[in-house]
Amino acid sequence: MVEPDLRRIERPASKLPNVGTTIFTVMSRLAAECGAINLAQGFPDFPCSEELVELVSRAMRAGHNQYAPMEGLMALREQIAGKTERCYGHAPDPVTEITVTCGATEALFAAVAAVVGPGDEVIVLEPSYDSYLPAIELQGGKAVPVALRPADYSVDWPEVKAAVSERTRLIILNSPHNPTGAILRAEDLAELKAIVSATNVLVLSDEVYEHLVFDGEQHRSLLGDADLRARSLVVSSFGKTFHTTGWKTGYCVAPAWLTTEFRKVHQFLTFSNFTPVQYALAEYLKEPAHYQNLPDFYQAKRRAFGECMKATPFRLLPSYGTYFQLASFDHLSNESDVDFAVRLTREAGVAAIPVSVFYRDHTDHRVIRFCFAKRDETIEKAAERLSRF
Ligand code: PMP
Ligand code: GLN
């Protein structure tokens, strides 16, 4: 057989020349290679509800195994509308304003693709979740990073205001915030409103950790504010809420005119997602306790993690939401956070995420991110290993 001469193929320029493999894959792979406890990539190591598994099996046995509607199963969209009303005092229209997606990742990509064009500027707050920048770049958009204040990762609104230009199309927000655990408060939404009100700037609000807010604080969804939701695409994910990150089911809520554009992309990106899960979630969401219990559940995890970590030399930073907590190692090492995280995985047998990867210029404050969505035994074992490091 004659081998094809691959040198003759002229390769197109990479559309994402600066993108490598996502840090979540890199660290999970390294953790597996080293037999390390994986506190890096964010996913629970405990099972999801048996009832939910049973509901999915039942949907499959009942024959719900063909394409779901492109917009998502109506019964699920109705439950999402009901949950939104219960939580934020506003029920979006399930027909025109809610779309079920393949996880939040698809929703974020489709939202950016729907509204960002070549030359458009998108303000992102750094550290920022790693899927935002590539989505912007692939549309020919220009990311304009604004750093969260390093002391407490609060939003520097004067800096955001200064970053808004004639070309600003979108601001991307994420609360509760990955990786820092910071949350937006009522004052933040007031500041945002003042900045965007006289502009055509749209907002993409990544609220996948909406039900993981601690200390009696409330999640401030953009859907709870009439002015802001009129210009926003709000994204969430059942992966976080129901301990099912592998089911990749999320959704996007946006006004009808934005949803129309969103669905134009979604229908050709994935068309629809896994049907049996949509039937199961439509049923499971009828019981609000399933998500209302979540803050207590994860607050106990945060407490367990905090207690165990006292035996280690790390300095924990506050976590107000999400299932992540940052830890400073500035007093322990001069290494970059990437080198330190790799060494920690290899030598201590505990994997974490270096936070510099969430900055376009790799700003390194020598902090790493731990995920505490783990069984108590896992947390104890990890802390024990870290205390010997
Ligand atoms: N946004 C943020 C802030 C996340 O942490 C994640 C990760 N899980 C996602 C989006 C993606 O969610 P999904 O797994 O539902 O695609
Ligand atoms: N959101 C998860 C995290 O921050 C990872 C998601 C992924 O691996 N794509 O760890």
Short mmCIF file of C-alpha atoms and ligand atoms in Angstrom, two decimals:
data_model
loop_
_atom_site.label_atom_id
_atom_site.label_comp_id
_atom_site.label_asym_id
_atom_site.label_seq_id
_atom_site.Cartn_x
_atom_site.Cartn_y
_atom_site.Cartn_z
CA MET A 1 0.00 0.00 0.00
CA VAL A 2 1.30 3.46 -0.85
CA GLU A 3 1.40 5.81 2.12
CA PRO A 4 -0.23 9.21 1.43
CA ASP A 5 2.28 12.04 1.38
CA LEU A 6 1.01 14.13 4.25
CA ARG A 7 3.61 16.84 3.65
CA ARG A 8 1.66 17.82 0.54
CA ILE A 9 -1.36 18.84 2.60
CA GLU A 10 -1.24 22.52 3.30
CA ARG A 11 -2.51 22.93 6.83
CA PRO A 12 -4.82 25.85 7.56
CA ALA A 13 -3.73 28.26 10.29
CA SER A 14 -5.03 27.19 13.69
CA LYS A 15 -8.18 29.02 14.71
CA LEU A 16 -7.06 28.76 18.32
CA PRO A 17 -3.27 29.07 18.17
CA ASN A 18 -2.91 29.77 21.88
CA VAL A 19 -5.17 27.01 23.12
CA GLY A 20 -3.83 23.71 24.40
CA THR A 21 -5.66 20.96 26.27
CA THR A 22 -7.95 22.23 29.01
CA ILE A 23 -6.42 22.23 32.51
CA PHE A 24 -9.25 20.00 33.76
CA THR A 25 -8.19 17.21 31.42
CA VAL A 26 -4.49 17.81 32.05
CA MET A 27 -4.83 17.59 35.84
CA SER A 28 -7.31 14.71 35.85
CA ARG A 29 -4.99 12.75 33.57
CA LEU A 30 -1.99 13.49 35.79
CA ALA A 31 -3.97 12.57 38.92
CA ALA A 32 -4.89 9.23 37.34
CA GLU A 33 -1.28 8.57 36.28
CA CYS A 34 0.01 9.32 39.78
CA GLY A 35 -2.80 7.62 41.67
CA ALA A 36 -3.47 11.01 43.28
CA ILE A 37 -6.70 12.09 44.95
CA ASN A 38 -8.36 14.34 42.40
CA LEU A 39 -9.42 17.61 44.04
CA ALA A 40 -8.71 19.36 40.72
CA GLN A 41 -11.49 18.95 38.14
CA GLY A 42 -14.83 19.88 39.71
CA PHE A 43 -17.06 16.83 40.10
CA PRO A 44 -18.49 14.94 43.07
CA ASP A 45 -17.05 11.54 44.04
CA PHE A 46 -20.33 10.51 45.70
CA PRO A 47 -23.33 9.11 43.83
CA CYS A 48 -26.31 11.09 42.60
CA SER A 49 -29.79 10.25 43.89
CA GLU A 50 -31.01 6.67 43.33
CA GLU A 51 -34.43 8.12 42.54
CA LEU A 52 -32.99 10.16 39.71
CA VAL A 53 -31.20 7.12 38.27
CA GLU A 54 -34.46 5.19 38.52
CA LEU A 55 -36.34 7.97 36.71
CA VAL A 56 -33.84 7.89 33.83
CA SER A 57 -34.09 4.09 33.56
CA ARG A 58 -37.85 4.29 33.65
CA ALA A 59 -37.87 6.88 30.84
CA MET A 60 -35.66 4.60 28.72
CA ARG A 61 -37.88 1.57 29.41
CA ALA A 62 -40.95 3.65 28.56
CA GLY A 63 -39.44 4.16 25.11
CA HIS A 64 -38.30 7.79 25.39
CA ASN A 65 -35.20 7.07 23.34
CA GLN A 66 -35.59 9.22 20.24
CA TYR A 67 -34.76 12.89 19.63
CA ALA A 68 -36.04 15.31 22.21
CA PRO A 69 -37.56 18.54 20.86
CA MET A 70 -34.86 20.94 19.68
CA GLU A 71 -35.82 23.49 22.37
CA GLY A 72 -35.89 20.81 25.09
CA LEU A 73 -38.69 18.69 26.50
CA MET A 74 -41.66 20.96 27.26
CA ALA A 75 -42.27 19.33 30.66
CA LEU A 76 -38.68 20.12 31.65
CA ARG A 77 -38.87 23.68 30.39
CA GLU A 78 -42.03 24.17 32.45
CA GLN A 79 -40.25 22.91 35.54
CA ILE A 80 -37.32 25.25 34.86
CA ALA A 81 -39.79 28.14 34.59
CA GLY A 82 -41.37 27.11 37.92
CA LYS A 83 -37.99 26.80 39.64
CA THR A 84 -36.93 30.19 38.32
CA GLU A 85 -40.12 31.78 39.64
CA ARG A 86 -39.73 30.11 43.03
CA CYS A 87 -36.11 31.17 43.35
CA TYR A 88 -36.02 34.57 41.66
CA GLY A 89 -39.65 35.77 41.50
CA HIS A 90 -39.95 35.65 37.73
CA ALA A 91 -41.25 32.87 35.47
CA PRO A 92 -39.71 32.89 32.00
CA ASP A 93 -41.93 31.71 29.14
CA PRO A 94 -41.03 28.04 28.54
CA VAL A 95 -42.10 28.30 24.88
CA THR A 96 -40.03 31.30 23.84
CA GLU A 97 -37.43 31.91 26.56
CA ILE A 98 -35.98 28.58 27.76
CA THR A 99 -33.74 26.19 25.82
CA VAL A 100 -32.31 22.92 27.15
CA THR A 101 -28.68 22.35 26.15
CA CYS A 102 -25.84 19.82 26.36
CA GLY A 103 -24.51 21.20 29.60
CA ALA A 104 -23.67 24.79 30.33
CA THR A 105 -20.66 24.47 28.03
CA GLU A 106 -22.86 24.22 24.96
CA ALA A 107 -25.13 27.00 26.19
CA LEU A 108 -22.18 29.35 26.75
CA PHE A 109 -20.75 28.59 23.32
CA ALA A 110 -24.11 28.98 21.56
CA ALA A 111 -24.79 32.25 23.40
CA VAL A 112 -21.45 33.74 22.37
CA ALA A 113 -21.83 32.48 18.79
CA ALA A 114 -25.33 33.94 18.62
CA VAL A 115 -24.42 37.49 19.60
CA VAL A 116 -20.68 38.08 19.07
CA GLY A 117 -19.34 38.91 15.61
CA PRO A 118 -15.93 39.81 14.16
CA GLY A 119 -14.41 42.79 15.95
CA ASP A 120 -16.95 42.80 18.77
CA GLU A 121 -15.52 43.25 22.22
CA VAL A 122 -16.49 41.02 25.12
CA ILE A 123 -15.62 41.97 28.69
CA VAL A 124 -14.56 39.00 30.79
CA LEU A 125 -13.71 39.12 34.46
CA GLU A 126 -10.51 37.30 35.32
CA PRO A 127 -9.82 34.73 36.62
CA SER A 128 -12.42 33.41 34.18
CA TYR A 129 -13.72 29.93 33.37
CA ASP A 130 -11.67 28.50 30.54
CA SER A 131 -14.36 28.01 27.90
CA TYR A 132 -15.19 31.71 27.49
CA LEU A 133 -12.11 32.98 25.63
CA PRO A 134 -12.00 30.28 22.92
CA ALA A 135 -15.72 30.78 22.25
CA ILE A 136 -15.14 34.51 21.77
CA GLU A 137 -12.06 34.02 19.59
CA LEU A 138 -13.78 31.53 17.30
CA GLN A 139 -16.37 34.19 16.48
CA GLY A 140 -13.65 36.72 15.67
CA GLY A 141 -14.51 38.63 18.83
CA LYS A 142 -12.00 40.31 21.09
CA ALA A 143 -11.90 39.47 24.78
CA VAL A 144 -11.28 42.48 27.03
CA PRO A 145 -10.17 41.11 30.40
CA VAL A 146 -10.83 43.00 33.63
CA ALA A 147 -9.19 41.52 36.73
CA LEU A 148 -11.23 40.86 39.83
CA ARG A 149 -9.66 42.64 42.80
CA PRO A 150 -6.88 40.34 44.01
CA ALA A 151 -7.68 40.88 47.70
CA ASP A 152 -11.17 39.38 47.69
CA TYR A 153 -12.00 38.74 44.02
CA SER A 154 -14.75 41.35 44.08
CA VAL A 155 -15.64 43.11 40.82
CA ASP A 156 -13.83 46.35 40.14
CA TRP A 157 -16.83 48.14 38.62
CA PRO A 158 -14.98 51.37 37.77
CA GLU A 159 -12.57 49.18 35.75
CA VAL A 160 -15.49 47.45 34.04
CA LYS A 161 -16.99 50.82 33.19
CA ALA A 162 -13.67 52.00 31.80
CA ALA A 163 -13.46 48.85 29.65
CA VAL A 164 -16.82 49.49 27.95
CA SER A 165 -16.36 50.95 24.47
CA GLU A 166 -18.42 51.54 21.35
CA ARG A 167 -17.55 48.01 20.29
CA THR A 168 -18.56 46.24 23.50
CA ARG A 169 -21.19 43.65 22.64
CA LEU A 170 -21.23 41.47 25.73
CA ILE A 171 -20.16 41.23 29.36
CA ILE A 172 -19.70 37.72 30.74
CA LEU A 173 -20.39 37.27 34.45
CA ASN A 174 -20.13 34.16 36.60
CA SER A 175 -21.64 33.99 40.07
CA PRO A 176 -21.07 31.99 42.21
CA HIS A 177 -17.64 32.27 40.71
CA ASN A 178 -15.37 29.50 39.52
CA PRO A 179 -12.53 29.32 40.56
CA THR A 180 -12.66 31.84 43.43
CA GLY A 181 -15.94 31.06 45.25
CA ALA A 182 -16.83 34.78 45.20
CA ILE A 183 -20.48 35.79 44.75
CA LEU A 184 -22.17 38.84 43.29
CA ARG A 185 -24.21 40.83 45.79
CA ALA A 186 -27.16 43.20 45.37
CA GLU A 187 -24.77 46.20 45.11
CA ASP A 188 -22.95 44.49 42.25
CA LEU A 189 -26.13 44.13 40.22
CA ALA A 190 -26.91 47.81 40.85
CA GLU A 191 -23.44 48.75 39.55
CA LEU A 192 -23.87 46.52 36.50
CA LYS A 193 -27.23 48.06 35.76
CA ALA A 194 -25.85 51.59 35.97
CA ILE A 195 -23.07 50.69 33.52
CA VAL A 196 -25.16 48.92 30.87
CA SER A 197 -28.44 50.81 31.10
CA ALA A 198 -27.70 53.44 28.45
CA THR A 199 -25.84 51.01 26.16
CA ASN A 200 -26.56 48.11 23.81
CA VAL A 201 -24.31 45.82 25.84
CA LEU A 202 -25.73 42.34 26.46
CA VAL A 203 -24.90 40.15 29.44
CA LEU A 204 -24.09 36.45 29.51
CA SER A 205 -24.50 35.25 33.07
CA ASP A 206 -23.00 31.87 33.95
CA GLU A 207 -24.96 30.75 37.01
CA VAL A 208 -24.17 27.03 37.05
CA TYR A 209 -23.51 27.15 40.81
CA GLU A 210 -26.77 29.03 41.52
CA HIS A 211 -27.79 26.58 44.26
CA LEU A 212 -24.39 26.49 45.96
CA VAL A 213 -24.39 29.68 48.03
CA PHE A 214 -23.46 29.56 51.71
CA ASP A 215 -23.85 31.36 55.04
CA GLY A 216 -27.50 32.24 54.46
CA GLU A 217 -26.59 34.49 51.51
CA GLN A 218 -28.82 34.51 48.44
CA HIS A 219 -27.85 33.89 44.87
CA ARG A 220 -28.44 37.12 42.93
CA SER A 221 -29.62 35.81 39.59
CA LEU A 222 -29.87 38.27 36.75
CA LEU A 223 -33.28 36.68 36.17
CA GLY A 224 -34.48 38.36 39.38
CA ASP A 225 -34.07 41.84 37.89
CA ALA A 226 -36.45 43.00 35.15
CA ASP A 227 -34.02 45.46 33.53
CA LEU A 228 -31.08 43.09 33.51
CA ARG A 229 -32.93 40.00 32.30
CA ALA A 230 -34.22 42.00 29.33
CA ARG A 231 -30.65 42.03 27.95
CA SER A 232 -29.27 38.80 29.40
CA LEU A 233 -28.67 35.18 28.53
CA VAL A 234 -28.59 33.22 31.80
CA VAL A 235 -27.01 29.78 31.80
CA SER A 236 -27.26 26.99 34.36
CA SER A 237 -26.46 23.28 34.60
CA PHE A 238 -28.06 20.31 36.31
CA GLY A 239 -24.63 18.72 36.53
CA LYS A 240 -23.80 20.86 39.57
CA THR A 241 -27.24 20.87 41.13
CA PHE A 242 -27.92 17.14 41.06
CA HIS A 243 -24.37 15.68 41.25
CA THR A 244 -24.57 14.53 37.62
CA THR A 245 -21.77 16.32 35.76
CA GLY A 246 -21.58 13.41 33.31
CA TRP A 247 -25.15 13.91 32.13
CA LYS A 248 -24.28 17.21 30.44
CA THR A 249 -27.70 18.79 30.74
CA GLY A 250 -28.01 22.54 31.14
CA TYR A 251 -30.17 25.35 29.89
CA CYS A 252 -30.26 28.95 28.77
CA VAL A 253 -32.93 31.49 29.72
CA ALA A 254 -33.13 34.63 27.59
CA PRO A 255 -35.79 37.01 26.25
CA ALA A 256 -37.62 35.71 23.17
CA TRP A 257 -35.63 37.80 20.66
CA LEU A 258 -32.33 36.55 22.08
CA THR A 259 -33.61 32.98 22.43
CA THR A 260 -34.51 33.02 18.73
CA GLU A 261 -30.89 33.80 17.87
CA PHE A 262 -29.60 31.37 20.50
CA ARG A 263 -31.66 28.51 19.05
CA LYS A 264 -30.41 29.20 15.52
CA VAL A 265 -26.98 28.17 16.78
CA HIS A 266 -28.09 25.46 19.21
CA GLN A 267 -30.11 23.60 16.56
CA PHE A 268 -27.00 23.11 14.42
CA LEU A 269 -24.52 22.65 17.23
CA THR A 270 -26.24 19.74 18.99
CA PHE A 271 -29.93 20.01 17.98
CA SER A 272 -31.10 18.50 21.26
CA ASN A 273 -29.72 16.50 24.16
CA PHE A 274 -30.25 13.13 25.82
CA THR A 275 -34.00 12.50 26.00
CA PRO A 276 -34.32 10.14 29.02
CA VAL A 277 -32.50 12.59 31.30
CA GLN A 278 -34.91 15.34 30.32
CA TYR A 279 -37.89 13.17 31.31
CA ALA A 280 -36.20 12.30 34.59
CA LEU A 281 -35.32 15.89 35.46
CA ALA A 282 -38.84 17.09 34.62
CA GLU A 283 -40.13 14.71 37.28
CA TYR A 284 -37.37 15.23 39.84
CA LEU A 285 -37.68 19.03 39.74
CA LYS A 286 -41.25 18.77 41.04
CA GLU A 287 -39.73 18.49 44.51
CA PRO A 288 -38.03 21.84 45.31
CA ALA A 289 -36.24 20.30 48.33
CA HIS A 290 -33.95 18.54 45.85
CA TYR A 291 -32.22 21.83 45.14
CA GLN A 292 -33.20 23.79 48.24
CA ASN A 293 -31.21 21.35 50.43
CA LEU A 294 -28.04 21.92 48.49
CA PRO A 295 -26.56 24.91 50.36
CA ASP A 296 -26.66 23.02 53.68
CA PHE A 297 -25.21 19.91 52.11
CA TYR A 298 -22.27 21.73 50.54
CA GLN A 299 -21.77 24.08 53.46
CA ALA A 300 -21.13 20.98 55.58
CA LYS A 301 -18.60 19.83 52.98
CA ARG A 302 -16.91 23.21 53.06
CA ARG A 303 -16.73 23.02 56.88
CA ALA A 304 -15.29 19.49 56.79
CA PHE A 305 -12.70 20.58 54.24
CA GLY A 306 -11.80 23.70 56.25
CA GLU A 307 -11.40 21.69 59.45
CA CYS A 308 -9.22 19.03 57.86
CA MET A 309 -7.08 21.61 56.05
CA LYS A 310 -6.10 23.21 59.38
CA ALA A 311 -3.55 20.42 59.74
CA THR A 312 -1.89 21.48 56.47
CA PRO A 313 0.34 24.50 55.81
CA PHE A 314 -2.04 26.00 53.24
CA ARG A 315 -3.88 29.28 53.81
CA LEU A 316 -7.46 28.93 52.69
CA LEU A 317 -9.21 31.90 51.12
CA PRO A 318 -12.93 32.37 51.81
CA SER A 319 -15.43 30.49 49.64
CA TYR A 320 -18.92 32.00 49.60
CA GLY A 321 -20.33 29.72 46.92
CA THR A 322 -19.50 26.91 44.40
CA TYR A 323 -17.79 23.73 45.56
CA PHE A 324 -14.34 25.20 45.24
CA GLN A 325 -11.97 26.80 47.68
CA LEU A 326 -8.75 28.61 46.88
CA ALA A 327 -5.60 28.03 48.90
CA SER A 328 -2.53 30.24 48.98
CA PHE A 329 0.94 28.65 48.98
CA ASP A 330 2.82 31.93 48.62
CA HIS A 331 4.52 31.39 52.01
CA LEU A 332 5.53 27.83 51.08
CA SER A 333 7.20 28.07 47.69
CA ASN A 334 8.43 30.41 44.96
CA GLU A 335 7.37 28.03 42.21
CA SER A 336 4.77 29.01 39.66
CA ASP A 337 1.31 27.74 40.57
CA VAL A 338 1.43 25.33 37.60
CA ASP A 339 4.75 23.79 38.74
CA PHE A 340 3.51 23.66 42.30
CA ALA A 341 0.23 21.95 41.36
CA VAL A 342 2.08 19.36 39.30
CA ARG A 343 4.55 18.68 42.13
CA LEU A 344 1.71 18.48 44.64
CA THR A 345 0.02 15.85 42.49
CA ARG A 346 3.22 13.84 42.06
CA GLU A 347 4.70 14.16 45.54
CA ALA A 348 1.72 14.63 47.85
CA GLY A 349 -0.74 12.59 45.78
CA VAL A 350 -3.37 15.34 45.71
CA ALA A 351 -4.33 17.17 42.53
CA ALA A 352 -5.48 20.81 42.44
CA ILE A 353 -5.97 23.44 39.74
CA PRO A 354 -3.46 26.31 39.32
CA VAL A 355 -5.45 29.54 39.11
CA SER A 356 -3.10 31.35 36.69
CA VAL A 357 -4.58 29.33 33.81
CA PHE A 358 -7.76 31.38 34.18
CA TYR A 359 -5.92 34.61 33.29
CA ARG A 360 -5.07 35.42 29.70
CA ASP A 361 -1.66 36.73 30.80
CA HIS A 362 -1.21 33.91 33.36
CA THR A 363 -1.20 36.23 36.38
CA ASP A 364 0.15 34.09 39.19
CA HIS A 365 -0.80 34.93 42.79
CA ARG A 366 0.41 31.49 43.96
CA VAL A 367 -3.03 30.16 44.66
CA ILE A 368 -4.49 26.79 43.72
CA ARG A 369 -8.10 25.61 43.65
CA PHE A 370 -9.39 22.60 45.54
CA CYS A 371 -12.78 20.96 44.90
CA PHE A 372 -14.55 19.91 48.10
CA ALA A 373 -17.45 18.05 46.42
CA LYS A 374 -16.07 14.85 47.89
CA ARG A 375 -16.93 12.19 50.44
CA ASP A 376 -15.73 13.01 53.94
CA GLU A 377 -13.23 10.13 53.76
CA THR A 378 -11.77 11.58 50.56
CA ILE A 379 -11.42 15.01 52.16
CA GLU A 380 -9.77 13.53 55.27
CA LYS A 381 -7.37 11.41 53.26
CA ALA A 382 -6.42 14.31 51.00
CA ALA A 383 -5.81 16.64 53.96
CA GLU A 384 -3.73 13.97 55.66
CA ARG A 385 -1.53 13.68 52.56
CA LEU A 386 -1.25 17.47 52.28
CA SER A 387 -0.25 17.77 55.93
CA ARG A 388 2.77 15.53 55.24
CA PHE A 389 3.80 17.48 52.14
N1 PMP B 1 -19.40 27.26 33.77
C1 PMP B 1 -18.69 27.10 34.90
C2 PMP B 1 -18.35 28.28 35.73
C3 PMP B 1 -18.31 25.82 35.28
O1 PMP B 1 -17.62 25.65 36.40
C4 PMP B 1 -18.64 24.74 34.45
C5 PMP B 1 -18.08 23.41 34.80
N2 PMP B 1 -18.67 22.54 35.16
C6 PMP B 1 -19.39 24.96 33.30
C7 PMP B 1 -19.73 26.24 32.98
C8 PMP B 1 -19.78 23.84 32.39
O2 PMP B 1 -20.89 23.16 32.84
P1 PMP B 1 -21.38 21.80 32.14
O3 PMP B 1 -20.59 20.71 32.76
O4 PMP B 1 -22.83 21.72 32.45
O5 PMP B 1 -21.12 21.92 30.70
N1 GLN B 2 -16.31 22.99 35.64
C1 GLN B 2 -15.40 21.98 36.07
C2 GLN B 2 -14.29 22.65 36.85
O1 GLN B 2 -14.20 23.82 36.93
C3 GLN B 2 -14.79 21.20 34.96
C4 GLN B 2 -15.55 21.05 33.71
C5 GLN B 2 -14.73 20.38 32.67
O2 GLN B 2 -13.88 19.56 32.97
N2 GLN B 2 -14.95 20.72 31.47
O3 GLN B 2 -13.47 21.95 37.39
#
